[in-house]
Coordinates of N, CA and C in Angstrom, one line a residue:
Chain K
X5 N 1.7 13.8 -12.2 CA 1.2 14.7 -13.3 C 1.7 14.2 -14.6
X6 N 0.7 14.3 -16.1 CA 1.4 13.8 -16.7 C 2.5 14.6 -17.1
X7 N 3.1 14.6 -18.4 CA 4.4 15.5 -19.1 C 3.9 15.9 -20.2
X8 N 3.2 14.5 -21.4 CA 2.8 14.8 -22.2 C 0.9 14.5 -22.7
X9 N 0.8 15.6 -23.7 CA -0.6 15.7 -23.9 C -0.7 15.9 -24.9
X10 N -2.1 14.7 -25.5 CA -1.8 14.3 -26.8 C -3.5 14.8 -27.7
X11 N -2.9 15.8 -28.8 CA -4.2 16.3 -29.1 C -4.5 16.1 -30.5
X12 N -5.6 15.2 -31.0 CA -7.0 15.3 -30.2 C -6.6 14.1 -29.3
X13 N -8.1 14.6 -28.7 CA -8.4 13.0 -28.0 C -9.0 11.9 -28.6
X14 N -10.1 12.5 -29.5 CA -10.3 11.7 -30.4 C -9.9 11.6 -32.0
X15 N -9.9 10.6 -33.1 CA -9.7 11.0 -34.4 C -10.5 9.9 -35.3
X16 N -11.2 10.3 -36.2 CA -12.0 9.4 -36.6 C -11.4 9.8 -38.1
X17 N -11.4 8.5 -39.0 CA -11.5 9.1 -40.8 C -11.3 7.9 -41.0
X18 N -11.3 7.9 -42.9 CA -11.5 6.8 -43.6 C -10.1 6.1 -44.3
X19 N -10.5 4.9 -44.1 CA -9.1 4.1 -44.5 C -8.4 4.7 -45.8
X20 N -7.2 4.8 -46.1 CA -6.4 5.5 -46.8 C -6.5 6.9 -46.4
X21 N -6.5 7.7 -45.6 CA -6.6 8.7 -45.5 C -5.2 9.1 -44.7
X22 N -4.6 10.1 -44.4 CA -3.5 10.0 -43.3 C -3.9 10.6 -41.9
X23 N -3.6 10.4 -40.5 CA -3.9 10.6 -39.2 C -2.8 10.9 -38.9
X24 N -3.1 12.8 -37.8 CA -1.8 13.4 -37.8 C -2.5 13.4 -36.0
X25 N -1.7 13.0 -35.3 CA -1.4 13.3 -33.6 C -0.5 14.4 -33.2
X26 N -0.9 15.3 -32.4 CA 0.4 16.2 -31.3 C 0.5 15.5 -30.1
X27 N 1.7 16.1 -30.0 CA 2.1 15.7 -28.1 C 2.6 17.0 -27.9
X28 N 2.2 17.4 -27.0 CA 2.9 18.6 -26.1 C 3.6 18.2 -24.9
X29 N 4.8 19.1 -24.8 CA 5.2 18.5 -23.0 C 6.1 19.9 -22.8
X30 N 6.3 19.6 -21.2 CA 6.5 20.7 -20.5 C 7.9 20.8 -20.2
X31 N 8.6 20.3 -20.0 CA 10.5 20.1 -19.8 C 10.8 19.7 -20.4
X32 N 12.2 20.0 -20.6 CA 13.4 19.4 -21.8 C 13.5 17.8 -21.0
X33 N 13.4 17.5 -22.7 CA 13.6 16.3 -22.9 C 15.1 15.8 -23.5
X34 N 15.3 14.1 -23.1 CA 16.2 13.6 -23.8 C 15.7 12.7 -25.0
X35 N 14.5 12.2 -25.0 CA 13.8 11.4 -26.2 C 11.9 11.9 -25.7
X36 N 11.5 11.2 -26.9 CA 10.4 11.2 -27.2 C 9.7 10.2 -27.6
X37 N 8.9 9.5 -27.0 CA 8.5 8.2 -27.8 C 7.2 8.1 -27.6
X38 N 7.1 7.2 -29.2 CA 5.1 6.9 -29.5 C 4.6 5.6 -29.0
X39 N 4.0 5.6 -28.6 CA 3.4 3.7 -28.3 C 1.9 4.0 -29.2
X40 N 1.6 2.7 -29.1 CA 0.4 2.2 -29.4 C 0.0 1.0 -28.5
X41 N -1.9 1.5 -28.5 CA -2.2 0.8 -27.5 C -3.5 -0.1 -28.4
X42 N -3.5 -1.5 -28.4 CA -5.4 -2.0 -28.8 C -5.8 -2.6 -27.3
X43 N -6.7 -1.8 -27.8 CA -7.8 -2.1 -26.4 C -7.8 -2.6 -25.1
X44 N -6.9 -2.1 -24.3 CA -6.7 -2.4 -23.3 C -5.4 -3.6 -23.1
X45 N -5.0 -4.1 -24.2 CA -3.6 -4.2 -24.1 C -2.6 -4.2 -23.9
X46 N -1.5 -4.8 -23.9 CA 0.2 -3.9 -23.9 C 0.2 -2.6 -24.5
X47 N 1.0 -1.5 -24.0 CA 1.8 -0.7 -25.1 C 2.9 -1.5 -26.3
X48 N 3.0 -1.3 -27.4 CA 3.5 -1.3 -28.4 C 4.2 0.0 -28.9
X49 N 5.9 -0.2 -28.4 CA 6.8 0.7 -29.4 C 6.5 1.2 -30.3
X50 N 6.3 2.4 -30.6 CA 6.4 2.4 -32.4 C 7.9 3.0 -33.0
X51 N 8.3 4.4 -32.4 CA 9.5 4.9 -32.8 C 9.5 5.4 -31.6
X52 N 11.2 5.9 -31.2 CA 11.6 7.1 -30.6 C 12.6 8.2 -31.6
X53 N 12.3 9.2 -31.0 CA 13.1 10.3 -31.5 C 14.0 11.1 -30.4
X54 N 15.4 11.4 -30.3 CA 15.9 12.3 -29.7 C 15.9 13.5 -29.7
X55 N 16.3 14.2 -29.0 CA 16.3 15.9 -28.6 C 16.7 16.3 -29.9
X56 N 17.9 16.0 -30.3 CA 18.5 16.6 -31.4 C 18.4 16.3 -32.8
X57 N 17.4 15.1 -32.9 CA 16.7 14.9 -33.9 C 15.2 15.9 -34.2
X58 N 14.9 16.0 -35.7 CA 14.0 16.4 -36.2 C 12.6 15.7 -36.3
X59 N 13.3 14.9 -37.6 CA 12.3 13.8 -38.0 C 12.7 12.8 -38.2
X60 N 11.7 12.1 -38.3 CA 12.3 10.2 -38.4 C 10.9 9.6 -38.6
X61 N 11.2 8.2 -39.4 CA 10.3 7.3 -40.7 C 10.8 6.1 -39.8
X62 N 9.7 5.9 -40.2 CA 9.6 4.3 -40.2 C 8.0 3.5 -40.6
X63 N 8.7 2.7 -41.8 CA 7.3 2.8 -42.6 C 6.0 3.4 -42.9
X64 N 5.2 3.6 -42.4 CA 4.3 4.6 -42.8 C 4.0 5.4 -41.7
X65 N 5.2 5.7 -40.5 CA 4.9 6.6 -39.7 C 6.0 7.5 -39.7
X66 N 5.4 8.7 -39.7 CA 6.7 9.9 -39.5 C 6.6 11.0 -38.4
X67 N 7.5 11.1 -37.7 CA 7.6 11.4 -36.6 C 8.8 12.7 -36.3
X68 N 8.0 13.9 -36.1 CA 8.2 15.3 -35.5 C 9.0 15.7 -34.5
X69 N 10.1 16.9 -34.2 CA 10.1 17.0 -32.3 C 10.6 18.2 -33.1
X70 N 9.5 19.2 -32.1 CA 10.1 20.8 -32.2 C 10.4 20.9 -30.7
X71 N 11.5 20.5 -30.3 CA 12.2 21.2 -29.0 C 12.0 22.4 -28.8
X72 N 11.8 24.1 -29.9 CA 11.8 24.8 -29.0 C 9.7 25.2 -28.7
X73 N 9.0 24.4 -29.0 CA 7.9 24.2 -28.9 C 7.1 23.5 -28.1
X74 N 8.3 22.3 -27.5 CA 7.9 21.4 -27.0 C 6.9 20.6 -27.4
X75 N 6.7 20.5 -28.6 CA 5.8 19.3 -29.2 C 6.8 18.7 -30.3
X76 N 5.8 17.6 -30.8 CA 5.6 16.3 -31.6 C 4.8 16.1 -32.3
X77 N 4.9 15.4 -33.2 CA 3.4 15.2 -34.3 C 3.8 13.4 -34.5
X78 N 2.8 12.9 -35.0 CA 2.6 11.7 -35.7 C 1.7 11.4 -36.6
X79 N 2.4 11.0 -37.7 CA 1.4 11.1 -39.2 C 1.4 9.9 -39.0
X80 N 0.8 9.1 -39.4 CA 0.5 7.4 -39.8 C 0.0 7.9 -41.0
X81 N 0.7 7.6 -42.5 CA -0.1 7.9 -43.7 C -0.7 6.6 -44.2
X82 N -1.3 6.8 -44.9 CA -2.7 6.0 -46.0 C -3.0 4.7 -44.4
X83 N -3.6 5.5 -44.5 CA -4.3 4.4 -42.5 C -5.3 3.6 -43.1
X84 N -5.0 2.3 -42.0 CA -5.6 0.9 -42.4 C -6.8 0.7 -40.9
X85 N -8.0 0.1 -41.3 CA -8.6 -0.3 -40.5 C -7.6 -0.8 -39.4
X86 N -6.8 -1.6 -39.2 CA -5.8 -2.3 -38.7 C -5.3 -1.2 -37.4
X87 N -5.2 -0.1 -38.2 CA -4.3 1.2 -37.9 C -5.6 1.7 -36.2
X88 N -6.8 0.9 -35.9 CA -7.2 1.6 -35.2 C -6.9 1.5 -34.0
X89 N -6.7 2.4 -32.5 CA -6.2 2.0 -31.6 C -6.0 3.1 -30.7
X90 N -5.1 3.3 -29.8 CA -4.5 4.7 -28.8 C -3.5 4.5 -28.8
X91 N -2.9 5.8 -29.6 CA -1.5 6.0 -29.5 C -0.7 7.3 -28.2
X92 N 0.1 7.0 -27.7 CA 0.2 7.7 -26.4 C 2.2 8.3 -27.3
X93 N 2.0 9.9 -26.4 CA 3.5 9.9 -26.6 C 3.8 9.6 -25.2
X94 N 5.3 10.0 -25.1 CA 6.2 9.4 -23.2 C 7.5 9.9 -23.8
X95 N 7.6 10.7 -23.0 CA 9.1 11.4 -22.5 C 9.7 11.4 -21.7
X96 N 10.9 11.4 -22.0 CA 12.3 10.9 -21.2 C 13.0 12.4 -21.1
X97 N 12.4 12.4 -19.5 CA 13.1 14.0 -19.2 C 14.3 14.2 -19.0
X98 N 14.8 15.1 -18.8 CA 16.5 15.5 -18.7 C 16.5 15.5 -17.2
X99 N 17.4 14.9 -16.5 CA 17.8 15.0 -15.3 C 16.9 13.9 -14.4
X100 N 15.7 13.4 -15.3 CA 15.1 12.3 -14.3 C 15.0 10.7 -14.9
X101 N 14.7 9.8 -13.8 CA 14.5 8.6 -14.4 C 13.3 8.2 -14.6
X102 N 12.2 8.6 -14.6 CA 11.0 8.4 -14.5 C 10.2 8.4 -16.0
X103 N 9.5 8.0 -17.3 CA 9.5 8.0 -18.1 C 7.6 8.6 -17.8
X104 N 7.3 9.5 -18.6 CA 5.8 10.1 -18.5 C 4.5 9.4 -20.1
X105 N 4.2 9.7 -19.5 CA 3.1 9.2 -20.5 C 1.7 10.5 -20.3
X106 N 0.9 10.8 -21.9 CA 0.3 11.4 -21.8 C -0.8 10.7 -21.5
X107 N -2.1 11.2 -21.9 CA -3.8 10.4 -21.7 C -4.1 9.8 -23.0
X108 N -3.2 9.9 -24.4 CA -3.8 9.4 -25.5 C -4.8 9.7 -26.5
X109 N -4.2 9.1 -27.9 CA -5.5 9.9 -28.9 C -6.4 8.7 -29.5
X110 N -7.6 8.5 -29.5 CA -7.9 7.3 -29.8 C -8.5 7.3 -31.2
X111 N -7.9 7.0 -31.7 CA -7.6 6.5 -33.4 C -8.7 5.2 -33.9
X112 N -9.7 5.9 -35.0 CA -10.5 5.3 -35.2 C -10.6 5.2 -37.1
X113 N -10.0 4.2 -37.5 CA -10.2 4.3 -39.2 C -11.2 3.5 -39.5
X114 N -12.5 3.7 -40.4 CA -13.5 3.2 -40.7 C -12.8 1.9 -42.6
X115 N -13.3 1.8 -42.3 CA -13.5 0.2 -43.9 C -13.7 1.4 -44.9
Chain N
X17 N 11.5 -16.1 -27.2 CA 10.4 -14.7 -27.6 C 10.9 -13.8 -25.9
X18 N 11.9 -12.7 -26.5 CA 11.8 -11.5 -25.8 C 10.4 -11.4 -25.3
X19 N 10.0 -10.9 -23.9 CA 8.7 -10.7 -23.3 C 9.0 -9.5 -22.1
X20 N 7.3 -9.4 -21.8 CA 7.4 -9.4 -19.9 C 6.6 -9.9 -19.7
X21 N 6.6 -10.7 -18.6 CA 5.3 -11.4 -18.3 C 4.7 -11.3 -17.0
X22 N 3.0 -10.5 -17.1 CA 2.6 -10.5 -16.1 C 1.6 -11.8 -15.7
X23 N 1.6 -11.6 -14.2 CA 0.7 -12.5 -14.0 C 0.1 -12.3 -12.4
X24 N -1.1 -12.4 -12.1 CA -2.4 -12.7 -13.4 C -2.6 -11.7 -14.2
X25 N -3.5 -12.2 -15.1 CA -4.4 -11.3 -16.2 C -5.8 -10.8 -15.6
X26 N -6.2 -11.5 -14.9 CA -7.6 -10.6 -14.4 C -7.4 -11.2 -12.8
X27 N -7.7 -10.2 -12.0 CA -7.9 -10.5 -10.6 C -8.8 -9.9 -10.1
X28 N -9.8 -10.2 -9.4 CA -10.8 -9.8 -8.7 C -10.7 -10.0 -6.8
X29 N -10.1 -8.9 -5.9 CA -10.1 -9.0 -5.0 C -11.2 -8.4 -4.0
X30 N -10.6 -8.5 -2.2 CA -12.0 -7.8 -1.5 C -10.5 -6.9 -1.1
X31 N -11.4 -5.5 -0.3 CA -10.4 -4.9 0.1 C -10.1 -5.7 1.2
X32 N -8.8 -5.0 1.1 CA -7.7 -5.2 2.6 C -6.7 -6.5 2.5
X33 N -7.3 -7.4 1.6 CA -6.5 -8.3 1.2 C -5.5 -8.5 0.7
X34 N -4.1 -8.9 0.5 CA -3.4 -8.4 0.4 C -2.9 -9.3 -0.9
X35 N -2.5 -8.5 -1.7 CA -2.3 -9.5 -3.2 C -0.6 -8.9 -3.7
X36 N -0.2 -9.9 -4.6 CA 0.6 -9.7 -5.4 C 0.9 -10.0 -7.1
X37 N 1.2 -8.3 -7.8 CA 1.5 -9.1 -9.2 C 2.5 -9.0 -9.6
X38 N 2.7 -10.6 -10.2 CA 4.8 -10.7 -10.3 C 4.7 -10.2 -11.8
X39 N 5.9 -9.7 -11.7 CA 6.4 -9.2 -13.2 C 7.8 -9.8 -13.4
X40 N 8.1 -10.6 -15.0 CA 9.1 -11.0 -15.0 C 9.5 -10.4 -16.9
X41 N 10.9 -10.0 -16.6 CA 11.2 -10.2 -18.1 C 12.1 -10.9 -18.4
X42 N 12.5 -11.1 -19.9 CA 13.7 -12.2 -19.8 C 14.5 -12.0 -21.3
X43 N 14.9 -10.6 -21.0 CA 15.6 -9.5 -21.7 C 17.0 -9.1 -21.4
X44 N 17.2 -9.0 -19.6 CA 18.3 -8.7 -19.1 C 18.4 -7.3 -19.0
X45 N 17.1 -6.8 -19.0 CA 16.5 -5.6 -19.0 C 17.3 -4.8 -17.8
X46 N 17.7 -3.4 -17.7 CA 18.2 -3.0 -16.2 C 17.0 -2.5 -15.8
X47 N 16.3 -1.7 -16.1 CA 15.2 -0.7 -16.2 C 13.4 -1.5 -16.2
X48 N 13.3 -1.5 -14.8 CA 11.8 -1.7 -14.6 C 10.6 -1.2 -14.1
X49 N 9.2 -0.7 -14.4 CA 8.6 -0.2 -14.0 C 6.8 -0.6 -14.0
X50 N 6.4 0.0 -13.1 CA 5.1 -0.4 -13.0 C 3.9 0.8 -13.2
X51 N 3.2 1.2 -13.8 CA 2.2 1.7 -14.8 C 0.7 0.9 -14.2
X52 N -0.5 2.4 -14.1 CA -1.8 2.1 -13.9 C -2.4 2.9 -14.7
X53 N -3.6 2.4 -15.1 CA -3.9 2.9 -16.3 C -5.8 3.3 -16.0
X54 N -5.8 4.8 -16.0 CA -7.2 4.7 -15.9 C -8.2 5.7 -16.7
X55 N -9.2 5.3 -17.1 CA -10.0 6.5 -17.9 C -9.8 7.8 -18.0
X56 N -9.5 8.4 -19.1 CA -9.1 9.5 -19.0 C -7.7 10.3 -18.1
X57 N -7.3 8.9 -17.8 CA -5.6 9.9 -17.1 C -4.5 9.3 -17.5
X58 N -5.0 8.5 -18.8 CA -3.6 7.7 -19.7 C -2.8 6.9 -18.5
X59 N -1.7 6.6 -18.8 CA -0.7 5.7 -17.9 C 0.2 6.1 -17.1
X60 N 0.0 6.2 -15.4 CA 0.7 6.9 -14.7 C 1.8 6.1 -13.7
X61 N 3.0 6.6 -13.7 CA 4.1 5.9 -12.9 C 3.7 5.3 -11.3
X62 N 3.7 4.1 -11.3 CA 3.6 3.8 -9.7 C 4.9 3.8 -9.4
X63 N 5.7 3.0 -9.7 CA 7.2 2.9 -9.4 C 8.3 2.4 -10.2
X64 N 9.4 2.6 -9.9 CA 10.2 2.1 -11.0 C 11.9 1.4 -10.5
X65 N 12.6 1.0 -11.5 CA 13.5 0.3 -10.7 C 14.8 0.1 -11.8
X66 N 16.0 1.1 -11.5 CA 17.1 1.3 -12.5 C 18.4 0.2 -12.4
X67 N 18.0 -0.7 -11.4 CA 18.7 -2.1 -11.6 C 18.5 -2.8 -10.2
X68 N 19.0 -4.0 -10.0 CA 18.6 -4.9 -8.7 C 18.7 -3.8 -7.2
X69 N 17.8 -4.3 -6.8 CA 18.0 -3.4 -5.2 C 17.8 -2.2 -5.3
X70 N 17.2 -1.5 -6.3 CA 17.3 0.0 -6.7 C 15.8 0.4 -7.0
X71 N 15.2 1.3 -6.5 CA 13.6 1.0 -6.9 C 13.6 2.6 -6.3
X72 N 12.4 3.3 -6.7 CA 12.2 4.5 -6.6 C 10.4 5.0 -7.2
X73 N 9.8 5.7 -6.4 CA 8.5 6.1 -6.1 C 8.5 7.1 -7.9
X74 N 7.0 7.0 -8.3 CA 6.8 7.0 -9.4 C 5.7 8.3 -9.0
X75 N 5.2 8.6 -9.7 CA 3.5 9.7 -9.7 C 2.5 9.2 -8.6
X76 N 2.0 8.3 -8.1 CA 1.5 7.5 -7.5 C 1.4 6.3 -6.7
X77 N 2.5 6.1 -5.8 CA 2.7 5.0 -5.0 C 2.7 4.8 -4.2
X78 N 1.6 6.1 -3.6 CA 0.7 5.5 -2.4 C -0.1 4.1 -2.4
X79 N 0.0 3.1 -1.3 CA -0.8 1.8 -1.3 C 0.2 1.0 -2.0
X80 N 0.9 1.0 -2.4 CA 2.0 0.1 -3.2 C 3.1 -0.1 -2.6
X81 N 3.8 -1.4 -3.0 CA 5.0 -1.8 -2.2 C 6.2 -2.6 -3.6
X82 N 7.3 -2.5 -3.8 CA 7.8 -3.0 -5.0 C 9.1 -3.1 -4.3
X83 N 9.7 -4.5 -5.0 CA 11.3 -5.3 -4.8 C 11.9 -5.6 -6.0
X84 N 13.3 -5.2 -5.7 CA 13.5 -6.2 -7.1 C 15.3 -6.6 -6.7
X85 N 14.7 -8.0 -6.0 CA 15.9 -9.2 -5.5 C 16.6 -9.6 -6.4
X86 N 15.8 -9.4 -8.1 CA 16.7 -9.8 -9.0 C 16.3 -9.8 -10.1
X87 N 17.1 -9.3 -10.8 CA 17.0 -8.3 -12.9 C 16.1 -8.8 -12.8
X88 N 15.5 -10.0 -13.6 CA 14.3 -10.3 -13.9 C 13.0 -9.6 -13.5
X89 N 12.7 -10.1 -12.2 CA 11.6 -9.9 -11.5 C 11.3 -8.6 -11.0
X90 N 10.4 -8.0 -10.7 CA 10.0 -6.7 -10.1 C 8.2 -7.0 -9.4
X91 N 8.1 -7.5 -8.5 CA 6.2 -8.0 -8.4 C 6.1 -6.9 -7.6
X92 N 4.8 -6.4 -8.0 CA 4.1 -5.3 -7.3 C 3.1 -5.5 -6.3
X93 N 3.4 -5.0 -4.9 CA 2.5 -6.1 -4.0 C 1.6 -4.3 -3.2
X94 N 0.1 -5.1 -3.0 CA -0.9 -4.2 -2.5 C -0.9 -4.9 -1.3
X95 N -0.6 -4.2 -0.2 CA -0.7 -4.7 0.9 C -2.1 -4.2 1.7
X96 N -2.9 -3.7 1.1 CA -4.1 -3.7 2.2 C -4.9 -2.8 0.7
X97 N -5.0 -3.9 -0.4 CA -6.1 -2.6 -1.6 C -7.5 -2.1 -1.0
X98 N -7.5 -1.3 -1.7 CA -8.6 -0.5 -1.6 C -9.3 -0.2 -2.9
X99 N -10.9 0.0 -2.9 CA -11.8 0.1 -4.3 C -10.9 1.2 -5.3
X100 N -10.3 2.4 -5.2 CA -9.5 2.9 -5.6 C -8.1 2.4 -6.1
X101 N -8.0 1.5 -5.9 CA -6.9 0.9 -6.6 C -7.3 0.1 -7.9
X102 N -8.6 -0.1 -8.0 CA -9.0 -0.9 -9.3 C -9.0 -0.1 -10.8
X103 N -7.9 -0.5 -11.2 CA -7.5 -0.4 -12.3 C -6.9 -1.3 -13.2
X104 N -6.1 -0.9 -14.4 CA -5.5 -1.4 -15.1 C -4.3 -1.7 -15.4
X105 N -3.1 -2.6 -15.0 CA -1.7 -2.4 -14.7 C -0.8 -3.0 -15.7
X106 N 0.2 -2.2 -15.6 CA 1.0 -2.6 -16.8 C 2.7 -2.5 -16.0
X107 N 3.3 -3.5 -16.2 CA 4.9 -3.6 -16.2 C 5.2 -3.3 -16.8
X108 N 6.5 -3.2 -17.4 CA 7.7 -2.7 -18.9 C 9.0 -2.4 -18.3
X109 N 9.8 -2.8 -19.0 CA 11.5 -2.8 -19.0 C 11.9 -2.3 -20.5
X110 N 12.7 -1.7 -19.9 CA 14.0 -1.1 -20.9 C 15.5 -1.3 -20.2
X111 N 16.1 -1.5 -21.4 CA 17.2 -1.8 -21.4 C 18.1 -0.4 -20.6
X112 N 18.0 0.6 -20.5 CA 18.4 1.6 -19.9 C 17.1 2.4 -19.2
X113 N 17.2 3.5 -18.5 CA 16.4 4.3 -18.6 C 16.0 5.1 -19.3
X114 N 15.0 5.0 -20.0 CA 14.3 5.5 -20.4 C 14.8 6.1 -21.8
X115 N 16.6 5.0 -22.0 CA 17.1 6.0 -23.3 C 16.3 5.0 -24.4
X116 N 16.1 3.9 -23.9 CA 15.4 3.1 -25.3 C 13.8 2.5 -25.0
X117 N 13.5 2.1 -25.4 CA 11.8 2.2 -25.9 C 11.6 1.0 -24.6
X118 N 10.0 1.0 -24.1 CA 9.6 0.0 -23.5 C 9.2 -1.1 -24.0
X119 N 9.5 -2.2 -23.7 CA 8.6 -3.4 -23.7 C 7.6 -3.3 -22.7
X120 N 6.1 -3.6 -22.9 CA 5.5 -3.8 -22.3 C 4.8 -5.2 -21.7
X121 N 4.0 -5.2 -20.8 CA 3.5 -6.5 -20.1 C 2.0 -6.5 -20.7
X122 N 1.2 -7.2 -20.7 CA 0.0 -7.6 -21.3 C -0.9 -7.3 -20.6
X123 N -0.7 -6.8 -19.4 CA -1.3 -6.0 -18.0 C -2.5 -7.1 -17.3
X124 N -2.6 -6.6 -16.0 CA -3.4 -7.4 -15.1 C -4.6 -6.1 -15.3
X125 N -5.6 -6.5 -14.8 CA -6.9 -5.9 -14.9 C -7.5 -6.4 -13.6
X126 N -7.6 -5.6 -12.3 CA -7.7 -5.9 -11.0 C -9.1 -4.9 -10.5
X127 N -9.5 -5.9 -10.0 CA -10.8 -5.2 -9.4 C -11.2 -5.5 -8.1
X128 N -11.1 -4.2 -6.7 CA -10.7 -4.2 -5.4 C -12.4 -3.9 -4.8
X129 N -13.3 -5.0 -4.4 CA -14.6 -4.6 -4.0 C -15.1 -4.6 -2.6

């Protein structure tokens, strides 16, 4: 089953514009992390965030965790054609070793 | 160049045949795992493996078989596939469990007819 679920499914807008992702998940966590995916691809890192972290940057992405909500956000600001793709969150639960992945938002910036 | 490397990239089998795909990193990775990937159900755990000799069942690992003789390697062997196994697969290691980010593999793309 997954852990996390990433809403929308889809997101479409125009280059320079900024693209906001949720993740929801169901158990405490010890981290949180974003990948990105192009097209059938590897996953690609982008950031993780801990439990006891809020927020966290890293160049034009900034990155959310409301523990008592159990969600996450991801902004990617002023988005590049470049920028299009599926970004997935994946949580690292407390007490297990198994790392989850949601179903993904598929991120479409137009020219 | 830190990696994982799978191999093959596309395989086309019949069922019942029995295949294997090797995964190697060369990171010194402890932390290994194997990931399928399919329309609408994002990337789900086949199995995983928290250092040599140590390997443990994931979301889905029925039809799956996994070793790992040694850090590097982790190959994922289908001992009798089936059309339902045709998906999209991905390896990744981390340096711990699951405390730091995956490296991913470039995934095999297998099709069981």
């Amino acid at each position: 089953s997954q852990q996390g679920e990433e809403d929308p499914q889809a997101l479409s807008i125009q280059e320079g514009e900024n693209a906001t992702m949720n993740c929801s998940y169901k158990t405490s966590i010890n981290n949180l992390q974003w990948y990105r995916q192009n097209s059938g691809r590897g996953l690609v890192h982008l950031i993780l965030i801990r439990s006891n972290e809020r927020e966290k940057h890293s160049g034009r992405l900034r990155v959310t965790l409301d523990t008592s909500k159990k969600s996450s956000s991801l902004l990617i600001t002023a988005s590049r054609a470049a920028d299009t793709a599926s970004y997935f969150c994946a949580t690292d639960r407390v007490n297990n070793n198994d790392m989850r992945f949601g179903a993904g938002t598929r991120l479409t910036v137009k020219p | 160049e830190a990696q994982v490397t799978q191999n093959p990239r596309y395989l086309i089998t019949v069922t019942g045949k029995k295949l294997t795909v090797t995964c190697s990193q060369n990171m010194n990775h402890e932390y290994m795992s194997w990931y399928r990937q399919d329309p609408g159900l994002g990337l789900r755990q086949i199995y995983y493996s928290m250092n040599v000799e140590v390997t443990d069942k994931g979301d889905v690992p029925e039809g799956y078989k996994v070793s790992r003789k040694e850090k590097r390697n982790f190959p994922l062997i289908l001992e009798s596939p089936s059309p339902n196994q045709t998906s999209l697969y991905f390896c990744a290691s981390s340096p711990r469990t699951g405390r730091d980010g995956y490296t991913f593999g470039s995934g095999t793309r297998l099709t069981v007819v």
